[in-house]
CSV table of C-alpha atoms and ligand atoms in Angstrom, one decimal:
chain,number,residue,atom,x,y,z
L,1,UNK,CA,3.6,2.6,7.4
L,2,UNK,CA,2.7,3.4,11.0
L,3,UNK,CA,4.0,6.7,12.5
L,4,UNK,CA,4.5,6.9,16.2
L,5,UNK,CA,5.1,10.5,17.4
L,6,UNK,CA,7.1,11.0,20.6
L,7,UNK,CA,8.2,14.1,22.5
L,8,UNK,CA,11.9,13.6,22.9
L,9,UNK,CA,14.9,11.3,22.5
L,10,UNK,CA,14.4,9.5,25.8
L,11,UNK,CA,10.8,8.5,24.7
L,12,UNK,CA,12.1,7.5,21.3
L,13,UNK,CA,14.7,5.3,22.8
L,14,UNK,CA,12.3,3.7,25.3
L,15,UNK,CA,9.6,3.0,22.7
L,16,UNK,CA,12.1,1.4,20.3
L,17,UNK,CA,13.7,-0.7,23.0
L,18,UNK,CA,10.2,-1.9,24.2
L,19,UNK,CA,9.4,-3.0,20.6
L,20,UNK,CA,12.7,-5.0,20.4
L,21,UNK,CA,12.2,-6.5,23.9
L,22,UNK,CA,8.6,-7.5,23.0
L,23,UNK,CA,9.9,-9.3,19.9
L,24,UNK,CA,12.6,-11.1,21.9
L,25,UNK,CA,10.2,-12.1,24.7
L,26,UNK,CA,7.6,-13.4,22.2
L,27,UNK,CA,10.4,-15.4,20.3
L,28,UNK,CA,13.6,-15.9,22.4
L,29,UNK,CA,15.5,-17.1,19.3
L,30,UNK,CA,14.6,-13.9,17.3
L,31,UNK,CA,16.8,-12.7,14.5
L,32,UNK,CA,17.3,-8.9,14.9
L,33,UNK,CA,18.8,-6.5,12.4
L,34,UNK,CA,20.7,-3.7,14.0
L,35,UNK,CA,21.8,-0.2,13.1
L,36,UNK,CA,24.6,2.0,14.3
L,37,UNK,CA,24.9,5.9,14.3
L,38,UNK,CA,23.9,8.3,17.0
L,39,UNK,CA,20.2,7.6,17.1
L,40,UNK,CA,20.2,4.0,18.4
L,41,UNK,CA,22.6,4.7,21.3
L,42,UNK,CA,19.7,5.4,23.7
L,43,UNK,CA,17.7,2.3,22.5
L,44,UNK,CA,20.8,0.1,23.2
L,45,UNK,CA,21.2,1.7,26.7
L,46,UNK,CA,17.6,0.7,27.5
L,47,UNK,CA,18.1,-2.8,26.2
L,48,UNK,CA,21.2,-3.1,28.4
L,49,UNK,CA,19.3,-1.9,31.4
L,50,UNK,CA,16.5,-4.4,30.8
L,51,UNK,CA,19.1,-7.2,30.6
L,52,UNK,CA,20.9,-6.0,33.7
L,53,UNK,CA,17.5,-6.0,35.6
L,54,UNK,CA,17.0,-9.6,34.5
L,55,UNK,CA,14.1,-8.7,32.2
L,56,UNK,CA,15.7,-9.6,28.9
L,57,UNK,CA,17.7,-12.6,27.8
L,58,UNK,CA,19.7,-12.6,24.6
L,59,UNK,CA,21.2,-16.1,24.9
L,60,UNK,CA,19.3,-17.4,21.8
L,61,UNK,CA,19.1,-14.1,19.8
L,62,UNK,CA,21.0,-13.7,16.5
L,63,UNK,CA,21.9,-10.3,15.2
L,64,UNK,CA,22.8,-9.0,11.7
L,65,UNK,CA,24.1,-5.5,11.5
L,66,UNK,CA,23.0,-3.3,8.6
L,67,UNK,CA,26.4,-2.1,7.5
L,68,UNK,CA,30.1,-1.8,8.1
L,69,UNK,CA,32.8,0.5,6.7
L,70,UNK,CA,35.3,-1.0,4.2
L,71,UNK,CA,38.9,-0.9,5.3
L,72,UNK,CA,38.5,-0.6,9.0
L,73,UNK,CA,39.6,-3.4,11.3
L,74,UNK,CA,37.1,-4.7,13.9
L,75,UNK,CA,39.2,-3.2,16.7
L,76,UNK,CA,39.3,0.2,15.1
L,77,UNK,CA,37.3,2.4,17.4
L,78,UNK,CA,35.4,3.8,14.4
L,79,UNK,CA,34.3,0.4,13.0
L,80,UNK,CA,30.7,-0.5,13.5
L,81,UNK,CA,31.7,-3.8,15.0
L,82,UNK,CA,33.5,-1.8,17.8
L,83,UNK,CA,30.5,0.5,18.2
L,84,UNK,CA,28.1,-2.4,18.7
L,85,UNK,CA,30.5,-4.1,21.2
L,86,UNK,CA,30.8,-0.9,23.1
L,87,UNK,CA,27.1,0.1,23.1
L,88,UNK,CA,25.4,-3.3,23.3
L,89,UNK,CA,27.1,-6.6,22.8
L,90,UNK,CA,29.7,-6.5,25.6
L,91,UNK,CA,26.9,-5.6,28.1
L,92,UNK,CA,24.5,-8.5,27.3
L,93,UNK,CA,24.6,-12.3,27.2
L,94,UNK,CA,24.5,-12.7,23.4
L,95,UNK,CA,26.9,-15.5,22.3
L,96,UNK,CA,29.6,-14.0,20.0
L,97,UNK,CA,28.9,-16.6,17.3
L,98,UNK,CA,25.4,-15.2,17.0
L,99,UNK,CA,26.7,-11.7,16.0
L,100,UNK,CA,26.9,-11.0,12.3
L,101,UNK,CA,28.4,-8.2,10.2
L,102,UNK,CA,28.5,-7.8,6.5
L,103,UNK,CA,32.0,-8.2,5.0
L,104,UNK,CA,33.6,-8.0,1.6
L,105,UNK,CA,33.1,-11.7,0.6
L,106,UNK,CA,31.0,-13.3,-2.2
L,107,UNK,CA,28.2,-10.9,-3.2
L,108,UNK,CA,25.4,-13.0,-1.9
L,109,UNK,CA,27.1,-14.4,1.3
L,110,UNK,CA,25.4,-12.1,3.8
L,111,UNK,CA,21.9,-12.5,2.3
L,112,UNK,CA,22.4,-16.3,2.4
L,113,UNK,CA,23.5,-16.2,6.1
L,114,UNK,CA,20.4,-14.2,6.9
L,115,UNK,CA,18.1,-16.6,5.0
L,116,UNK,CA,19.8,-19.6,6.8
L,117,UNK,CA,19.1,-18.0,10.2
L,118,UNK,CA,15.4,-17.9,9.2
L,119,UNK,CA,15.2,-14.3,8.0
L,120,UNK,CA,15.2,-11.1,10.1
L,121,UNK,CA,12.2,-10.9,12.5
L,122,UNK,CA,12.8,-7.2,13.4
L,123,UNK,CA,15.0,-4.7,11.7
L,124,UNK,CA,16.0,-1.5,13.5
L,125,UNK,CA,16.8,1.4,11.1
L,126,UNK,CA,18.1,4.9,11.4
L,127,UNK,CA,17.7,7.3,8.5
L,128,UNK,CA,20.4,9.5,6.9
L,129,UNK,CA,19.7,13.2,6.4
L,130,UNK,CA,19.5,12.3,2.6
L,131,UNK,CA,16.9,9.6,3.3
L,132,UNK,CA,19.3,6.6,3.2
L,133,UNK,CA,18.6,3.4,5.1
L,134,UNK,CA,21.5,1.2,5.7
L,135,UNK,CA,23.9,2.8,3.3
L,136,UNK,CA,21.5,2.7,0.4
L,137,UNK,CA,22.1,6.2,-0.9
L,138,UNK,CA,19.8,8.2,-3.1
L,139,UNK,CA,20.1,6.8,-6.7
L,140,UNK,CA,18.1,6.0,-9.8
L,141,UNK,CA,17.4,2.4,-8.7
L,142,UNK,CA,16.8,0.3,-5.6
L,143,UNK,CA,19.5,-2.3,-5.1
L,144,UNK,CA,18.3,-5.7,-3.8
L,145,UNK,CA,21.2,-7.4,-2.0
L,146,UNK,CA,24.1,-6.6,0.3
L,147,UNK,CA,27.0,-5.1,-1.6
L,148,UNK,CA,29.8,-2.6,-1.5
L,149,UNK,CA,28.5,0.9,-1.9
L,150,UNK,CA,30.1,4.3,-2.5
L,151,UNK,CA,29.0,6.7,0.2
L,152,UNK,CA,27.4,9.9,-0.9
L,153,UNK,CA,29.4,13.1,-0.2
L,154,UNK,CA,26.7,14.2,2.3
L,155,UNK,CA,27.1,10.9,4.2
L,156,UNK,CA,30.9,11.2,4.2
L,157,UNK,CA,30.5,14.7,5.6
L,158,UNK,CA,28.0,13.5,8.3
L,159,UNK,CA,30.2,10.6,9.3
L,160,UNK,CA,33.3,12.9,9.6
L,161,UNK,CA,32.1,14.0,13.1
L,162,UNK,CA,33.5,10.7,14.4
L,163,UNK,CA,36.9,10.9,12.8
L,164,UNK,CA,40.0,13.1,13.6
L,165,UNK,CA,40.8,13.9,9.9
L,166,UNK,CA,38.6,14.1,6.8
L,167,UNK,CA,41.0,11.8,5.0
L,168,UNK,CA,40.3,9.1,7.6
L,169,UNK,CA,36.6,9.0,6.8
L,170,UNK,CA,35.8,5.8,4.8
L,171,UNK,CA,34.4,6.5,1.3
L,172,UNK,CA,32.9,3.0,0.9
L,173,UNK,CA,30.9,0.6,3.0
L,174,UNK,CA,29.2,-2.7,2.7
L,175,UNK,CA,25.5,-2.4,3.2
L,176,UNK,CA,22.4,-4.6,3.3
L,177,UNK,CA,20.4,-4.0,0.1
L,178,UNK,CA,16.9,-2.5,0.0
L,179,UNK,CA,15.7,-6.0,-0.7
L,180,UNK,CA,17.5,-7.4,2.3
L,181,UNK,CA,15.9,-4.8,4.5
L,182,UNK,CA,12.5,-5.1,3.0
L,183,UNK,CA,12.6,-8.9,3.6
L,184,UNK,CA,12.5,-8.3,7.4
L,185,UNK,CA,9.2,-9.3,8.9
L,186,UNK,CA,9.0,-6.2,11.0
L,187,UNK,CA,10.8,-2.8,10.6
L,188,UNK,CA,11.3,-0.1,13.2
L,189,UNK,CA,12.8,3.1,12.0
L,190,UNK,CA,13.9,5.7,14.6
L,191,UNK,CA,14.2,9.3,13.6
L,192,UNK,CA,15.4,12.0,16.1
L,193,UNK,CA,14.2,15.7,16.1
L,194,UNK,CA,16.8,16.6,13.5
L,195,UNK,CA,15.0,14.3,11.0
L,196,UNK,CA,11.4,15.6,11.7
L,197,UNK,CA,11.2,17.4,8.3
L,198,UNK,CA,12.5,14.4,6.5
L,199,UNK,CA,9.9,12.1,8.1
L,200,UNK,CA,7.2,14.6,6.9
L,201,UNK,CA,8.6,14.1,3.4
L,202,UNK,CA,8.6,10.4,3.9
L,203,UNK,CA,4.9,10.3,4.7
L,204,UNK,CA,3.9,11.7,1.3
L,205,UNK,CA,2.5,9.0,-0.9
L,206,UNK,CA,5.5,9.0,-3.2
L,207,UNK,CA,8.1,6.2,-3.5
L,208,UNK,CA,11.4,7.0,-5.1
L,209,UNK,CA,14.9,5.6,-4.9
L,210,UNK,CA,16.0,9.3,-4.6
L,211,UNK,CA,14.5,9.0,-1.1
L,212,UNK,CA,15.4,5.4,-0.3
L,213,UNK,CA,13.4,5.2,3.0
L,214,UNK,CA,10.2,5.9,1.0
L,215,UNK,CA,10.3,2.2,0.0
L,216,UNK,CA,8.9,1.4,3.5
L,217,UNK,CA,5.5,2.4,2.2
L,218,UNK,CA,5.5,-1.0,0.6
L,219,UNK,CA,6.4,-2.9,3.8
L,220,UNK,CA,3.5,-4.6,5.6
L,221,UNK,CA,4.8,-3.9,9.1
L,222,UNK,CA,7.0,-0.8,9.2
L,223,UNK,CA,6.8,1.6,12.2
L,224,UNK,CA,8.5,5.0,12.2
L,225,UNK,CA,9.1,6.5,15.6
L,226,UNK,CA,9.7,10.2,15.2
L,227,UNK,CA,10.4,13.0,17.6
L,228,UNK,CA,8.1,16.0,16.9
L,229,UNK,CA,7.6,19.2,18.8
L,230,UNK,CA,3.9,19.2,19.5
V,301,F6R,C1,23.9,3.0,10.4
V,301,F6R,C2,23.2,3.2,9.2
V,301,F6R,C3,22.8,4.6,8.8
V,301,F6R,C4,22.3,5.5,9.9
V,301,F6R,C5,22.0,6.9,9.5
V,301,F6R,C6,21.6,7.8,10.6
V,301,F6R,O1,24.2,1.6,10.6
V,301,F6R,O2,22.8,2.3,8.5
V,301,F6R,O3,21.7,4.5,7.8
V,301,F6R,O4,21.2,4.9,10.6
V,301,F6R,O5,23.1,7.4,8.8
V,301,F6R,O6,22.6,8.0,11.4
V,301,F6R,P1,22.4,8.9,12.8
V,301,F6R,O7,21.6,8.0,13.7
V,301,F6R,O8,23.9,9.0,13.3
V,301,F6R,O9,21.8,10.1,12.4
């Protein structure tokens, strides 16, 4: 697990976007796994700027998002589909057919789609304040495949900031499994200043499903970009 320390959110976003751009330039038909949440917004802004400058072409790129809420339509402003359109997809030249989101279909449908696309070349991750990646919440076991998950009370509380009423916050989501994430050839996890203590915890040589991101110790090419006050 490689740790890259940066000074602020702007640097975090630039470093993450550069890693994604490097991947796409090296392999124009890359398969990229994407995350939502507050942390990647700056990364996506940088990617859009690179595209607008003519430096980055998404025409052959395929994307697979990590997760989606259950019960929200794609045009719901809180859906992750909407978020991705708004922050990235509508500003770049990715063909719509190349964009993938998990949905409540057969249990192994999403994992099969990813495999058929050749597997994920680079997976971007955020991290929940409880250590979740995707929506793999702290539990007694690691789940391998994409599936419907019950969101932890702390996650529901954290997600509430985007909704008008607590009752509107989804309690379930469909998320890539830990096995799906770990099968990516390269992983880039971005953690803002609010997650600095959590990243310290993560660097301890302990792997536990109670801290789901700790599984990244087993990944051969995982980079954590973390904002630290030096
Ligand atoms: C989002 C996702 C989540 C978030 C995490 C951090 O697709 O899978 O794991 O990455 O909850 O969210 P922020 O960036 O809002 O702190």
